[in-house]
mmCIF file of C-alpha atoms and ligand atoms in Angstrom:
data_model
loop_
_atom_site.group_PDB
_atom_site.id
_atom_site.type_symbol
_atom_site.label_atom_id
_atom_site.label_comp_id
_atom_site.label_asym_id
_atom_site.label_seq_id
_atom_site.Cartn_x
_atom_site.Cartn_y
_atom_site.Cartn_z
ATOM 1 C CA MET A 9 31.635 1.352 11.703
ATOM 2 C CA TYR A 10 30.466 4.200 13.867
ATOM 3 C CA GLY A 11 30.791 4.722 17.584
ATOM 4 C CA ARG A 12 29.927 7.286 20.198
ATOM 5 C CA ILE A 13 32.274 8.684 22.801
ATOM 6 C CA THR A 14 30.750 7.673 26.118
ATOM 7 C CA GLY A 15 33.466 8.910 28.428
ATOM 8 C CA PHE A 16 36.862 10.563 28.826
ATOM 9 C CA ASP A 17 38.925 10.322 32.018
ATOM 10 C CA GLY A 18 41.802 12.571 30.984
ATOM 11 C CA GLU A 19 43.880 9.670 29.686
ATOM 12 C CA ALA A 20 41.568 7.515 27.616
ATOM 13 C CA LEU A 21 38.449 7.767 25.543
ATOM 14 C CA TYR A 22 35.649 5.275 26.093
ATOM 15 C CA ILE A 23 33.766 4.437 22.941
ATOM 16 C CA THR A 24 30.703 2.321 22.313
ATOM 17 C CA ALA A 25 30.351 0.978 18.790
ATOM 18 C CA PRO A 26 27.406 -1.269 17.865
ATOM 19 C CA PHE A 27 28.797 -4.326 16.083
ATOM 20 C CA SER A 28 27.400 -7.765 15.305
ATOM 21 C CA ASP A 29 29.767 -9.277 12.762
ATOM 22 C CA ALA A 30 31.269 -12.006 14.945
ATOM 23 C CA TRP A 31 32.866 -13.639 11.904
ATOM 24 C CA VAL A 32 35.257 -10.776 11.395
ATOM 25 C CA LEU A 33 36.433 -10.942 14.990
ATOM 26 C CA GLU A 34 36.668 -14.701 15.316
ATOM 27 C CA LYS A 35 37.781 -15.891 11.894
ATOM 28 C CA GLN A 36 40.037 -13.006 10.997
ATOM 29 C CA GLY A 37 41.397 -12.580 14.501
ATOM 30 C CA VAL A 38 40.833 -8.816 14.503
ATOM 31 C CA THR A 39 41.945 -7.294 17.801
ATOM 32 C CA GLU A 40 42.668 -3.706 16.828
ATOM 33 C CA THR A 41 40.581 -0.901 15.468
ATOM 34 C CA GLU A 42 41.287 2.533 14.111
ATOM 35 C CA ILE A 43 39.565 5.572 15.530
ATOM 36 C CA ARG A 44 39.035 8.852 13.737
ATOM 37 C CA LEU A 45 37.455 11.785 15.401
ATOM 38 C CA ILE A 46 34.782 13.397 13.265
ATOM 39 C CA ASP A 47 35.655 17.050 13.113
ATOM 40 C CA GLY A 48 32.642 18.368 11.274
ATOM 41 C CA ARG A 49 34.376 19.744 8.157
ATOM 42 C CA ALA A 50 32.128 19.350 5.110
ATOM 43 C CA LEU A 51 33.120 16.946 2.361
ATOM 44 C CA SER A 52 35.468 18.360 -0.261
ATOM 45 C CA PRO A 53 34.576 18.838 -3.955
ATOM 46 C CA ALA A 54 37.247 16.202 -4.719
ATOM 47 C CA GLN A 55 35.469 13.680 -2.497
ATOM 48 C CA ARG A 56 32.132 14.402 -4.144
ATOM 49 C CA LYS A 57 33.735 14.003 -7.566
ATOM 50 C CA LYS A 58 35.196 10.630 -6.575
ATOM 51 C CA LEU A 59 31.799 9.407 -5.381
ATOM 52 C CA TYR A 60 29.981 10.432 -8.543
ATOM 53 C CA ALA A 61 32.714 8.827 -10.667
ATOM 54 C CA LEU A 62 32.177 5.597 -8.707
ATOM 55 C CA PHE A 63 28.370 5.800 -9.061
ATOM 56 C CA ARG A 64 28.803 6.320 -12.803
ATOM 57 C CA ASP A 65 31.106 3.308 -13.220
ATOM 58 C CA ILE A 66 28.837 1.064 -11.143
ATOM 59 C CA SER A 67 25.701 2.184 -12.996
ATOM 60 C CA LEU A 68 27.379 1.495 -16.347
ATOM 61 C CA TYR A 69 28.161 -1.986 -15.091
ATOM 62 C CA THR A 70 24.785 -2.808 -13.516
ATOM 63 C CA GLY A 71 22.486 -0.918 -15.866
ATOM 64 C CA HIS A 72 20.846 1.036 -13.030
ATOM 65 C CA THR A 73 20.717 4.818 -13.126
ATOM 66 C CA THR A 74 23.312 6.840 -11.227
ATOM 67 C CA GLU A 75 20.619 7.963 -8.795
ATOM 68 C CA GLU A 76 19.455 4.389 -8.105
ATOM 69 C CA THR A 77 23.061 3.314 -7.647
ATOM 70 C CA LYS A 78 23.683 6.126 -5.163
ATOM 71 C CA ASP A 79 20.555 5.268 -3.150
ATOM 72 C CA PHE A 80 21.401 1.577 -3.054
ATOM 73 C CA LEU A 81 24.994 2.200 -1.969
ATOM 74 C CA LYS A 82 23.956 4.676 0.697
ATOM 75 C CA THR A 83 21.362 2.302 2.133
ATOM 76 C CA ASP A 84 23.932 -0.498 2.192
ATOM 77 C CA PHE A 85 26.513 1.764 3.841
ATOM 78 C CA LEU A 86 24.050 2.954 6.512
ATOM 79 C CA ALA A 87 22.963 -0.604 7.275
ATOM 80 C CA ARG A 88 26.504 -1.910 7.579
ATOM 81 C CA THR A 89 28.060 0.914 9.531
ATOM 82 C CA GLY A 90 25.207 2.252 11.631
ATOM 83 C CA ALA A 91 25.928 5.760 10.301
ATOM 84 C CA GLU A 92 23.138 8.275 10.373
ATOM 85 C CA GLU A 93 21.346 9.395 7.189
ATOM 86 C CA PHE A 94 23.435 11.967 5.321
ATOM 87 C CA SER A 95 23.381 13.995 2.136
ATOM 88 C CA LEU A 96 26.245 14.240 -0.325
ATOM 89 C CA SER A 97 25.616 17.957 -0.575
ATOM 90 C CA ASP A 98 26.764 18.688 2.962
ATOM 91 C CA CYS A 99 27.860 15.583 4.887
ATOM 92 C CA ASP A 100 31.081 15.711 6.905
ATOM 93 C CA MET A 101 34.478 14.759 5.516
ATOM 94 C CA THR A 102 34.834 11.636 7.629
ATOM 95 C CA THR A 103 31.499 10.210 6.497
ATOM 96 C CA ALA A 104 32.432 10.938 2.865
ATOM 97 C CA ARG A 105 35.806 9.289 3.402
ATOM 98 C CA LEU A 106 34.272 6.151 4.897
ATOM 99 C CA PHE A 107 31.590 6.043 2.200
ATOM 100 C CA ILE A 108 34.139 6.333 -0.634
ATOM 101 C CA ASP A 109 36.202 3.490 0.813
ATOM 102 C CA HIS A 110 33.043 1.418 1.333
ATOM 103 C CA VAL A 111 32.099 1.811 -2.353
ATOM 104 C CA ILE A 112 35.666 1.055 -3.474
ATOM 105 C CA ALA A 113 35.687 -2.148 -1.400
ATOM 106 C CA MET A 114 32.481 -3.145 -3.174
ATOM 107 C CA CYS A 115 33.986 -2.461 -6.621
ATOM 108 C CA LEU A 116 36.999 -4.629 -5.765
ATOM 109 C CA LYS A 117 34.860 -7.417 -4.326
ATOM 110 C CA HIS A 118 32.532 -7.561 -7.342
ATOM 111 C CA ASP A 119 35.235 -6.863 -9.923
ATOM 112 C CA ILE A 120 33.484 -3.783 -11.303
ATOM 113 C CA PRO A 121 35.481 -2.123 -14.094
ATOM 114 C CA CYS A 122 36.276 1.509 -13.303
ATOM 115 C CA ARG A 123 37.389 4.222 -15.662
ATOM 116 C CA ASP A 124 40.145 5.634 -13.445
ATOM 117 C CA SER A 125 42.496 3.733 -11.198
ATOM 118 C CA LEU A 126 40.855 3.170 -7.816
ATOM 119 C CA LEU A 127 44.221 4.115 -6.340
ATOM 120 C CA ASP A 128 43.364 7.709 -7.272
ATOM 121 C CA ARG A 129 39.933 7.473 -5.682
ATOM 122 C CA ALA A 130 40.738 5.613 -2.466
ATOM 123 C CA GLU A 131 40.903 7.698 0.685
ATOM 124 C CA ASP A 132 42.527 5.163 2.989
ATOM 125 C CA ILE A 133 45.372 3.933 0.795
ATOM 126 C CA ALA A 134 46.560 1.241 3.214
ATOM 127 C CA ARG A 135 43.074 -0.264 3.317
ATOM 128 C CA TYR A 136 42.853 -0.118 -0.466
ATOM 129 C CA LEU A 137 46.234 -1.839 -0.909
ATOM 130 C CA TYR A 138 45.151 -4.520 1.571
ATOM 131 C CA LEU A 139 41.902 -5.170 -0.330
ATOM 132 C CA CYS A 140 43.782 -5.319 -3.648
ATOM 133 C CA LEU A 141 45.833 -8.168 -2.191
ATOM 134 C CA ALA A 142 42.734 -9.903 -0.834
ATOM 135 C CA HIS A 143 40.989 -9.723 -4.226
ATOM 136 C CA ARG A 144 44.129 -10.106 -6.382
ATOM 137 C CA LYS A 145 43.625 -6.836 -8.234
ATOM 138 C CA CYS A 146 46.560 -4.751 -9.407
ATOM 139 C CA CYS A 147 46.666 -1.782 -7.029
ATOM 140 C CA ILE A 148 47.759 0.489 -9.890
ATOM 141 C CA CYS A 149 45.581 -0.480 -12.859
ATOM 142 C CA GLY A 150 42.964 -2.917 -11.486
ATOM 143 C CA LYS A 151 43.873 -5.885 -13.684
ATOM 144 C CA THR A 152 44.209 -9.408 -12.289
ATOM 145 C CA ALA A 153 47.286 -9.448 -10.090
ATOM 146 C CA HIS A 154 50.050 -11.556 -8.629
ATOM 147 C CA VAL A 155 51.505 -11.054 -5.192
ATOM 148 C CA HIS A 156 54.734 -9.081 -5.332
ATOM 149 C CA HIS A 157 56.957 -9.362 -2.285
ATOM 150 C CA VAL A 158 58.324 -5.984 -1.386
ATOM 151 C CA ASP A 159 60.795 -7.574 1.042
ATOM 152 C CA ARG A 160 63.345 -9.675 -0.711
ATOM 153 C CA ILE A 161 62.892 -13.143 0.688
ATOM 154 C CA GLY A 162 66.362 -14.584 1.400
ATOM 155 C CA MET A 163 68.124 -16.707 -1.201
ATOM 156 C CA GLY A 164 68.148 -19.740 1.040
ATOM 157 C CA ALA A 165 64.472 -19.582 1.878
ATOM 158 C CA ASN A 166 62.127 -21.748 -0.156
ATOM 159 C CA ARG A 167 59.220 -19.497 -1.018
ATOM 160 C CA ASN A 168 56.812 -22.383 -1.090
ATOM 161 C CA GLU A 169 57.567 -23.511 2.399
ATOM 162 C CA ILE A 170 58.306 -20.437 4.454
ATOM 163 C CA CYS A 171 55.535 -18.683 6.299
ATOM 164 C CA HIS A 172 54.798 -15.426 4.506
ATOM 165 C CA GLU A 173 53.090 -13.773 7.462
ATOM 166 C CA GLY A 174 54.740 -10.498 8.388
ATOM 167 C CA TYR A 175 56.310 -9.921 4.963
ATOM 168 C CA GLN A 176 55.371 -6.808 3.001
ATOM 169 C CA ALA A 177 53.578 -7.390 -0.275
ATOM 170 C CA MET A 178 51.523 -5.670 -2.945
ATOM 171 C CA ALA A 179 49.182 -6.894 -5.674
ATOM 172 C CA LEU A 180 50.467 -6.147 -9.189
ATOM 173 C CA CYS A 181 49.485 -7.217 -12.717
ATOM 174 C CA TRP A 182 52.234 -8.736 -14.874
ATOM 175 C CA LYS A 183 53.134 -5.391 -16.452
ATOM 176 C CA HIS A 184 53.410 -3.462 -13.198
ATOM 177 C CA HIS A 185 55.015 -6.459 -11.529
ATOM 178 C CA ARG A 186 57.765 -6.466 -14.141
ATOM 179 C CA GLU A 187 58.217 -2.743 -13.678
ATOM 180 C CA ALA A 188 58.487 -3.215 -9.906
ATOM 181 C CA HIS A 189 61.366 -5.621 -10.456
ATOM 182 C CA GLU A 190 63.090 -3.347 -12.963
ATOM 183 C CA LYS A 191 63.011 -0.168 -10.880
ATOM 184 C CA PRO A 192 64.547 0.453 -7.458
ATOM 185 C CA ARG A 193 61.871 -0.103 -4.818
ATOM 186 C CA ASP A 194 61.672 3.508 -3.638
ATOM 187 C CA ALA A 195 61.489 4.830 -7.202
ATOM 188 C CA PHE A 196 58.604 2.487 -8.035
ATOM 189 C CA ASN A 197 56.729 3.194 -4.809
ATOM 190 C CA GLY A 198 57.280 6.928 -5.202
ATOM 191 C CA LEU A 199 56.147 6.964 -8.828
ATOM 192 C CA TYR A 200 52.797 5.331 -8.078
ATOM 193 C CA HIS A 201 52.403 6.360 -4.425
ATOM 194 C CA VAL A 202 52.103 2.770 -3.246
ATOM 195 C CA PHE A 203 53.768 0.793 -0.470
ATOM 196 C CA GLY A 204 53.970 -2.746 0.825
ATOM 197 C CA ILE A 205 51.290 -4.125 3.115
ATOM 198 C CA LYS A 206 52.183 -6.590 5.832
ATOM 199 C CA LEU A 207 50.732 -10.018 5.068
ATOM 200 C CA ASP A 208 48.584 -11.207 7.951
ATOM 201 C CA GLY A 209 47.040 -14.587 8.639
ATOM 202 C CA PHE A 210 43.871 -13.716 6.733
ATOM 203 C CA LEU A 211 45.731 -12.671 3.557
ATOM 204 C CA CYS A 212 48.127 -15.632 3.682
ATOM 205 C CA LYS A 213 45.188 -17.991 3.919
ATOM 206 C CA LYS A 214 43.178 -16.225 1.224
ATOM 207 C CA LEU A 215 46.162 -16.039 -1.141
ATOM 208 C CA LYS A 216 47.281 -19.546 -0.200
ATOM 209 C CA LEU A 217 50.765 -18.320 0.638
ATOM 210 C CA GLY A 218 53.184 -20.550 2.440
ATOM 211 C CA LYS A 219 51.510 -23.639 1.036
ATOM 212 C CA ARG A 220 52.708 -25.740 -1.866
ATOM 213 C CA ARG A 221 51.935 -23.555 -4.812
ATOM 214 C CA LYS A 222 53.547 -21.936 -7.775
ATOM 215 C CA ALA A 223 56.344 -19.664 -6.624
ATOM 216 C CA VAL A 224 55.642 -15.981 -6.208
ATOM 217 C CA SER A 225 58.226 -13.256 -6.450
HETATM 218 ZN ZN1 LIG B 1 48.729 -3.145 -13.233
HETATM 219 ZN ZN1 LIG B 2 57.630 -9.507 -7.423
#
């Protein structure tokens, strides 16, 4: 999403951001937003490399050319965010960052196989880890995942009945899940550069946590 600064009174910025997706606000109960100031630095070679790697993986999956894939993704990004037309030869870093994360969200949503771990391509890691939970994809290797609770839920608590909201979790395949239980938490998180994401109402509902269901650990 893009906005324009419409005022500054010395203590607060006033921002107008065109937005029409009422579903997100009402059904997901979103009340906060993140603001990044666009500083005008041009995108980095690493960002460009990530984008072309994503275009390549998506084109292999869909059968379209890399160029067609790029055009489609850009058009979709512009339509959804209200961003202005940009070129990958000289756009700013923030636009590149938002575009990369937009394409990654699409890969997760449509289960597109990617050659490298999307963890290495994501710019906003917290957002990526959140989406991995939402789509049950291992945040390290991309395989189908289980929910791993980073917080140890107390011995007395029945995992099927407690409310999971507020607990930290991450999506891991069976192999990485086993590894997470074998290694100390900080060693595992440090090795892969991952961290727990707080389960909110949307994730609990989507993952059917807190309802009668097979236990998670
Ligand atoms: Zn994995
Ligand atoms: Zn676990």
